[in-house]
């Protein structure tokens, strides 16, 4: 799955990435779904270990165009994980109080503590994406943010947080299909947001903003993965695989049992 990882310093051109790619995986959808089942059950065990050991912190950042599948990833990849150890933080349009602070203020408050996994559904990257596309702050302000974000993530990493960032990459055609099903299917209509159509018109601007963000903030300590996301099963598989691989690499252990446990009689 390392084929989807952006090496630090690489200039990203999203048009060269196939959104329908099933790259590292030779199998078909059925095999892919079976493999995801195996991964999610492994993830359950690893999350419990992370929680029990209480040493590491894991931050997962999800970014995508509208309908890109952030909610789907949270639902399918973390299916079965104990809700006590996993938190989702969603970043919406900032409130007045949030706007009265620096843009990382609301973000820093949500980062994982020891033994925790936190999933960011959108993140501080909105502050170089939607904010840039709509000119919500002067250009020199958002231009400074790439370095600030790298420094912020470096701080988190230095203090023991593992950071993984996933850009769910869908095509504009795929977005049309998904918006149509939100318009047409009764159980999806609640998700239909006319505002998304306005953002869709700005597709090239968002692509340019994403390309800069991915190019400038994929680092050794907080890498970006560009996940082909037109096929939901493959998208889930990539993320599940990366998570399992990274968690297995943490060399975690259950804390030692209390002493003389064998002598304890339970009446
Ligand atoms: P949703 O994730 O569909 O509920 O939408 C949340 C909305 O909040 C999206 O349109 C984001 O672009 C917007 N948003 C998130 N963060 C920011 C931010 N820092 N500034 C402006 N808009 C934001
Ligand atoms: Mg939305």
Short mmCIF file of C-alpha atoms and ligand atoms in Angstrom, two decimals:
data_model
loop_
_atom_site.label_atom_id
_atom_site.label_comp_id
_atom_site.label_asym_id
_atom_site.label_seq_id
_atom_site.Cartn_x
_atom_site.Cartn_y
_atom_site.Cartn_z
CA UNK A 1 0.00 0.00 0.00
CA UNK A 2 3.08 2.19 0.12
CA UNK A 3 2.48 2.86 -3.58
CA UNK A 4 -0.22 5.33 -2.53
CA UNK A 5 2.03 7.22 -0.15
CA UNK A 6 3.37 10.61 -1.23
CA UNK A 7 7.12 10.77 -0.74
CA UNK A 8 8.15 14.02 0.97
CA UNK A 9 9.22 16.65 -1.52
CA UNK A 10 7.29 15.14 -4.45
CA UNK A 11 5.25 17.52 -6.58
CA UNK A 12 1.75 16.00 -6.82
CA UNK A 13 -0.23 16.21 -10.07
CA UNK A 14 -3.60 14.70 -9.30
CA UNK A 15 -4.51 14.19 -12.96
CA UNK A 16 -1.82 11.51 -13.13
CA UNK A 17 -3.53 9.50 -10.37
CA UNK A 18 -6.23 7.08 -11.51
CA UNK A 19 -9.24 7.39 -9.22
CA UNK A 20 -10.44 3.91 -10.30
CA UNK A 21 -7.07 2.28 -9.66
CA UNK A 22 -6.96 -0.95 -7.69
CA UNK A 23 -3.17 -0.72 -7.72
CA UNK A 24 -1.60 -2.82 -5.07
CA UNK A 25 -4.43 -5.32 -4.98
CA UNK A 26 -4.73 -8.03 -7.60
CA UNK A 27 -8.09 -9.35 -6.46
CA UNK A 28 -11.62 -8.44 -7.38
CA UNK A 29 -14.31 -6.74 -5.30
CA UNK A 30 -15.46 -9.94 -3.56
CA UNK A 31 -11.92 -10.86 -2.54
CA UNK A 32 -11.32 -7.26 -1.52
CA UNK A 33 -14.31 -7.25 0.78
CA UNK A 34 -13.23 -10.51 2.39
CA UNK A 35 -9.76 -9.07 2.94
CA UNK A 36 -11.29 -5.96 4.51
CA UNK A 37 -13.17 -8.17 6.98
CA UNK A 38 -9.90 -9.73 8.03
CA UNK A 39 -8.32 -6.29 8.38
CA UNK A 40 -11.14 -4.79 10.43
CA UNK A 41 -11.05 -7.66 12.86
CA UNK A 42 -7.26 -7.27 13.16
CA UNK A 43 -7.83 -3.54 13.69
CA UNK A 44 -10.18 -4.31 16.57
CA UNK A 45 -7.43 -6.28 18.34
CA UNK A 46 -4.79 -3.65 17.64
CA UNK A 47 -7.01 -0.85 18.93
CA UNK A 48 -7.62 -2.77 22.14
CA UNK A 49 -3.89 -3.27 22.54
CA UNK A 50 -3.23 0.44 21.91
CA UNK A 51 -5.82 1.32 24.54
CA UNK A 52 -4.55 -1.24 27.07
CA UNK A 53 -0.94 -0.22 26.69
CA UNK A 54 -1.87 3.44 26.86
CA UNK A 55 1.38 4.69 25.34
CA UNK A 56 0.79 5.59 21.72
CA UNK A 57 -1.60 8.07 20.15
CA UNK A 58 -2.97 7.75 16.65
CA UNK A 59 -4.33 10.60 14.58
CA UNK A 60 -6.03 9.82 11.27
CA UNK A 61 -6.88 12.72 8.98
CA UNK A 62 -9.52 12.30 6.26
CA UNK A 63 -9.89 14.87 3.50
CA UNK A 64 -11.86 14.67 0.26
CA UNK A 65 -14.05 16.58 -2.13
CA UNK A 66 -17.76 16.45 -1.24
CA UNK A 67 -19.14 12.88 -1.52
CA UNK A 68 -15.56 11.58 -1.45
CA UNK A 69 -16.41 8.96 1.15
CA UNK A 70 -15.11 10.19 4.52
CA UNK A 71 -18.22 8.99 6.32
CA UNK A 72 -18.08 5.67 4.50
CA UNK A 73 -14.50 5.07 5.63
CA UNK A 74 -15.40 5.81 9.23
CA UNK A 75 -18.36 3.43 9.04
CA UNK A 76 -16.67 0.55 7.24
CA UNK A 77 -13.04 0.58 8.30
CA UNK A 78 -13.78 1.12 11.99
CA UNK A 79 -16.71 -1.27 11.96
CA UNK A 80 -16.39 -3.26 15.15
CA UNK A 81 -13.77 -1.16 16.90
CA UNK A 82 -14.62 -0.42 20.52
CA UNK A 83 -16.17 3.08 20.55
CA UNK A 84 -14.51 3.79 23.90
CA UNK A 85 -11.08 4.07 22.35
CA UNK A 86 -11.94 5.87 19.14
CA UNK A 87 -13.20 9.40 18.70
CA UNK A 88 -14.33 11.21 15.57
CA UNK A 89 -13.79 14.96 15.37
CA UNK A 90 -15.66 16.73 12.55
CA UNK A 91 -14.59 20.19 11.50
CA UNK A 92 -17.37 22.34 10.11
CA UNK A 93 -17.56 26.03 9.24
CA UNK A 94 -15.82 27.66 12.23
CA UNK A 95 -17.99 29.23 14.93
CA UNK A 96 -17.57 32.84 15.99
CA UNK A 97 -15.55 31.69 18.98
CA UNK A 98 -13.31 29.53 16.79
CA UNK A 99 -12.81 32.38 14.34
CA UNK A 100 -11.69 34.59 17.22
CA UNK A 101 -8.66 32.29 17.67
CA UNK A 102 -5.87 31.02 15.46
CA UNK A 103 -6.98 28.27 13.07
CA UNK A 104 -5.16 25.52 14.96
CA UNK A 105 -6.85 26.31 18.27
CA UNK A 106 -9.92 24.17 17.69
CA UNK A 107 -7.81 21.45 16.14
CA UNK A 108 -5.24 21.08 18.91
CA UNK A 109 -8.02 20.54 21.45
CA UNK A 110 -9.16 17.41 19.59
CA UNK A 111 -5.87 15.54 19.12
CA UNK A 112 -5.63 12.05 20.68
CA UNK A 113 -4.38 11.42 24.18
CA UNK A 114 -2.38 8.32 25.15
CA UNK A 115 -4.07 5.09 24.11
CA UNK A 116 -6.54 6.92 21.89
CA UNK A 117 -7.35 6.94 18.21
CA UNK A 118 -8.87 10.12 16.83
CA UNK A 119 -10.24 10.40 13.30
CA UNK A 120 -10.46 13.88 11.85
CA UNK A 121 -13.41 14.21 9.46
CA UNK A 122 -11.98 17.30 7.72
CA UNK A 123 -9.22 19.08 9.56
CA UNK A 124 -6.86 22.06 9.66
CA UNK A 125 -6.32 21.36 5.95
CA UNK A 126 -9.62 23.14 5.30
CA UNK A 127 -7.64 26.24 6.25
CA UNK A 128 -5.55 25.88 3.07
CA UNK A 129 -8.40 24.45 0.95
CA UNK A 130 -11.85 26.02 1.28
CA UNK A 131 -10.26 29.08 2.88
CA UNK A 132 -7.88 29.50 -0.05
CA UNK A 133 -10.45 28.74 -2.76
CA UNK A 134 -12.88 31.30 -1.32
CA UNK A 135 -10.25 33.81 -0.28
CA UNK A 136 -11.49 33.81 3.32
CA UNK A 137 -8.15 35.16 4.52
CA UNK A 138 -5.52 37.16 2.59
CA UNK A 139 -3.20 35.07 0.39
CA UNK A 140 -0.11 35.77 2.48
CA UNK A 141 -1.92 34.36 5.52
CA UNK A 142 -2.85 31.00 3.97
CA UNK A 143 0.52 30.77 2.23
CA UNK A 144 2.25 30.76 5.61
CA UNK A 145 0.08 27.92 6.82
CA UNK A 146 1.84 25.04 5.07
CA UNK A 147 4.97 25.59 7.15
CA UNK A 148 2.88 26.19 10.27
CA UNK A 149 0.99 22.95 9.71
CA UNK A 150 4.21 21.00 9.21
CA UNK A 151 5.58 22.44 12.44
CA UNK A 152 2.35 21.68 14.32
CA UNK A 153 2.29 18.09 13.11
CA UNK A 154 5.98 17.77 13.94
CA UNK A 155 5.22 18.81 17.49
CA UNK A 156 2.49 16.19 17.79
CA UNK A 157 4.76 13.51 16.32
CA UNK A 158 7.66 14.45 18.60
CA UNK A 159 5.34 14.04 21.55
CA UNK A 160 4.34 10.52 20.56
CA UNK A 161 1.50 10.87 18.06
CA UNK A 162 1.46 8.76 14.93
CA UNK A 163 -0.16 10.75 12.13
CA UNK A 164 -1.67 9.34 8.94
CA UNK A 165 -3.36 11.52 6.34
CA UNK A 166 -5.64 10.21 3.62
CA UNK A 167 -6.92 12.14 0.63
CA UNK A 168 -9.86 10.22 -0.82
CA UNK A 169 -9.47 10.92 -4.51
CA UNK A 170 -12.65 10.70 -6.61
CA UNK A 171 -13.21 11.85 -10.18
CA UNK A 172 -15.61 14.63 -11.06
CA UNK A 173 -17.78 12.09 -12.92
CA UNK A 174 -17.96 9.89 -9.85
CA UNK A 175 -19.03 12.92 -7.81
CA UNK A 176 -21.85 13.55 -10.28
CA UNK A 177 -23.08 9.97 -9.86
CA UNK A 178 -22.97 10.26 -6.08
CA UNK A 179 -24.72 13.64 -6.04
CA UNK A 180 -27.41 12.17 -8.29
CA UNK A 181 -28.03 9.32 -5.90
CA UNK A 182 -28.21 11.78 -3.01
CA UNK A 183 -30.81 13.69 -5.02
CA UNK A 184 -32.80 10.61 -6.01
CA UNK A 185 -32.59 8.02 -3.23
CA UNK A 186 -34.90 8.76 -0.30
CA UNK A 187 -32.56 7.46 2.40
CA UNK A 188 -29.71 9.60 1.03
CA UNK A 189 -31.61 12.81 0.44
CA UNK A 190 -30.85 14.15 3.90
CA UNK A 191 -27.24 14.40 2.77
CA UNK A 192 -28.07 16.47 -0.30
CA UNK A 193 -26.64 19.92 0.07
CA UNK A 194 -27.20 22.51 -2.68
CA UNK A 195 -24.02 24.19 -1.51
CA UNK A 196 -22.07 21.19 -2.82
CA UNK A 197 -23.10 22.17 -6.37
CA UNK A 198 -21.46 25.55 -5.94
CA UNK A 199 -18.27 23.92 -4.69
CA UNK A 200 -18.40 21.47 -7.61
CA UNK A 201 -18.11 24.42 -10.01
CA UNK A 202 -14.82 25.27 -8.30
CA UNK A 203 -13.40 21.77 -8.91
CA UNK A 204 -10.20 22.99 -10.65
CA UNK A 205 -9.51 25.47 -7.85
CA UNK A 206 -9.92 22.74 -5.25
CA UNK A 207 -7.66 20.41 -7.22
CA UNK A 208 -4.95 23.08 -7.34
CA UNK A 209 -5.33 23.72 -3.60
CA UNK A 210 -5.16 19.97 -2.87
CA UNK A 211 -2.10 19.56 -5.07
CA UNK A 212 -0.26 22.26 -3.12
CA UNK A 213 -1.33 20.85 0.23
CA UNK A 214 -0.32 17.30 -0.67
CA UNK A 215 2.98 18.45 -2.18
CA UNK A 216 3.96 20.71 0.68
CA UNK A 217 2.79 18.78 3.73
CA UNK A 218 3.59 15.13 3.07
CA UNK A 219 6.41 14.63 5.56
CA UNK A 220 8.29 11.74 7.17
CA UNK A 221 6.37 12.41 10.37
CA UNK A 222 2.93 12.92 8.82
CA UNK A 223 2.65 11.34 5.37
CA UNK A 224 -0.20 11.78 2.92
CA UNK A 225 -1.75 8.88 1.05
CA UNK A 226 -3.68 9.60 -2.14
CA UNK A 227 -6.34 6.91 -2.04
CA UNK A 228 -8.11 5.97 -5.29
CA UNK A 229 -11.68 6.35 -4.09
CA UNK A 230 -14.09 5.80 -6.99
CA UNK A 231 -14.32 2.17 -5.91
CA UNK A 232 -15.41 2.16 -2.31
CA UNK A 233 -14.17 -1.36 -1.55
CA UNK A 234 -10.66 -0.52 -2.73
CA UNK A 235 -10.66 2.79 -0.85
CA UNK A 236 -11.55 0.96 2.38
CA UNK A 237 -8.99 -1.72 1.70
CA UNK A 238 -6.15 0.78 1.25
CA UNK A 239 -6.94 2.59 4.47
CA UNK A 240 -7.50 -0.60 6.45
CA UNK A 241 -4.20 -2.02 5.23
CA UNK A 242 -2.22 1.10 6.05
CA UNK A 243 -3.70 1.28 9.55
CA UNK A 244 -2.98 -2.37 10.33
CA UNK A 245 0.54 -2.12 8.94
CA UNK A 246 1.35 1.02 10.92
CA UNK A 247 -0.19 -0.22 14.18
CA UNK A 248 1.66 -3.53 13.87
CA UNK A 249 4.86 -1.55 13.45
CA UNK A 250 4.39 0.17 16.82
CA UNK A 251 5.57 -2.90 18.74
CA UNK A 252 2.88 -2.67 21.39
CA UNK A 253 2.52 -4.97 24.37
CA UNK A 254 -0.17 -5.57 26.97
CA UNK A 255 0.92 -4.20 30.35
CA UNK A 256 2.29 -6.89 32.70
CA UNK A 257 -0.26 -8.65 34.87
CA UNK A 258 -0.31 -7.65 38.56
CA UNK A 259 2.00 -9.80 40.69
CA UNK A 260 0.88 -12.98 42.46
CA UNK A 261 -2.30 -13.17 40.45
CA UNK A 262 -2.24 -16.95 40.75
CA UNK A 263 -2.58 -16.71 44.53
CA UNK A 264 -5.75 -14.69 44.42
CA UNK A 265 -8.86 -16.64 45.35
CA UNK A 266 -12.17 -15.31 44.21
CA UNK A 267 -14.90 -16.42 46.61
P1 LIG B 1 -19.74 18.69 5.92
O1 LIG B 1 -18.42 18.01 6.21
O2 LIG B 1 -20.37 18.20 4.65
O3 LIG B 1 -20.66 18.63 7.08
O4 LIG B 1 -19.44 20.21 5.64
C1 LIG B 1 -18.69 20.99 6.48
C2 LIG B 1 -18.39 22.27 5.77
O5 LIG B 1 -17.58 23.07 6.61
C3 LIG B 1 -17.64 22.09 4.47
O6 LIG B 1 -18.27 22.81 3.43
C4 LIG B 1 -16.28 22.68 4.77
O7 LIG B 1 -15.65 23.23 3.65
C5 LIG B 1 -16.61 23.70 5.83
N1 LIG B 1 -15.42 24.03 6.62
C6 LIG B 1 -14.68 23.21 7.40
N2 LIG B 1 -13.64 23.86 7.93
C7 LIG B 1 -13.71 25.12 7.49
C8 LIG B 1 -12.92 26.29 7.69
N3 LIG B 1 -11.83 26.27 8.46
N4 LIG B 1 -13.32 27.43 7.09
C9 LIG B 1 -14.41 27.47 6.31
N5 LIG B 1 -15.20 26.41 6.08
C10 LIG B 1 -14.86 25.25 6.66
MG1 LIG B 2 -21.01 17.83 2.78
#
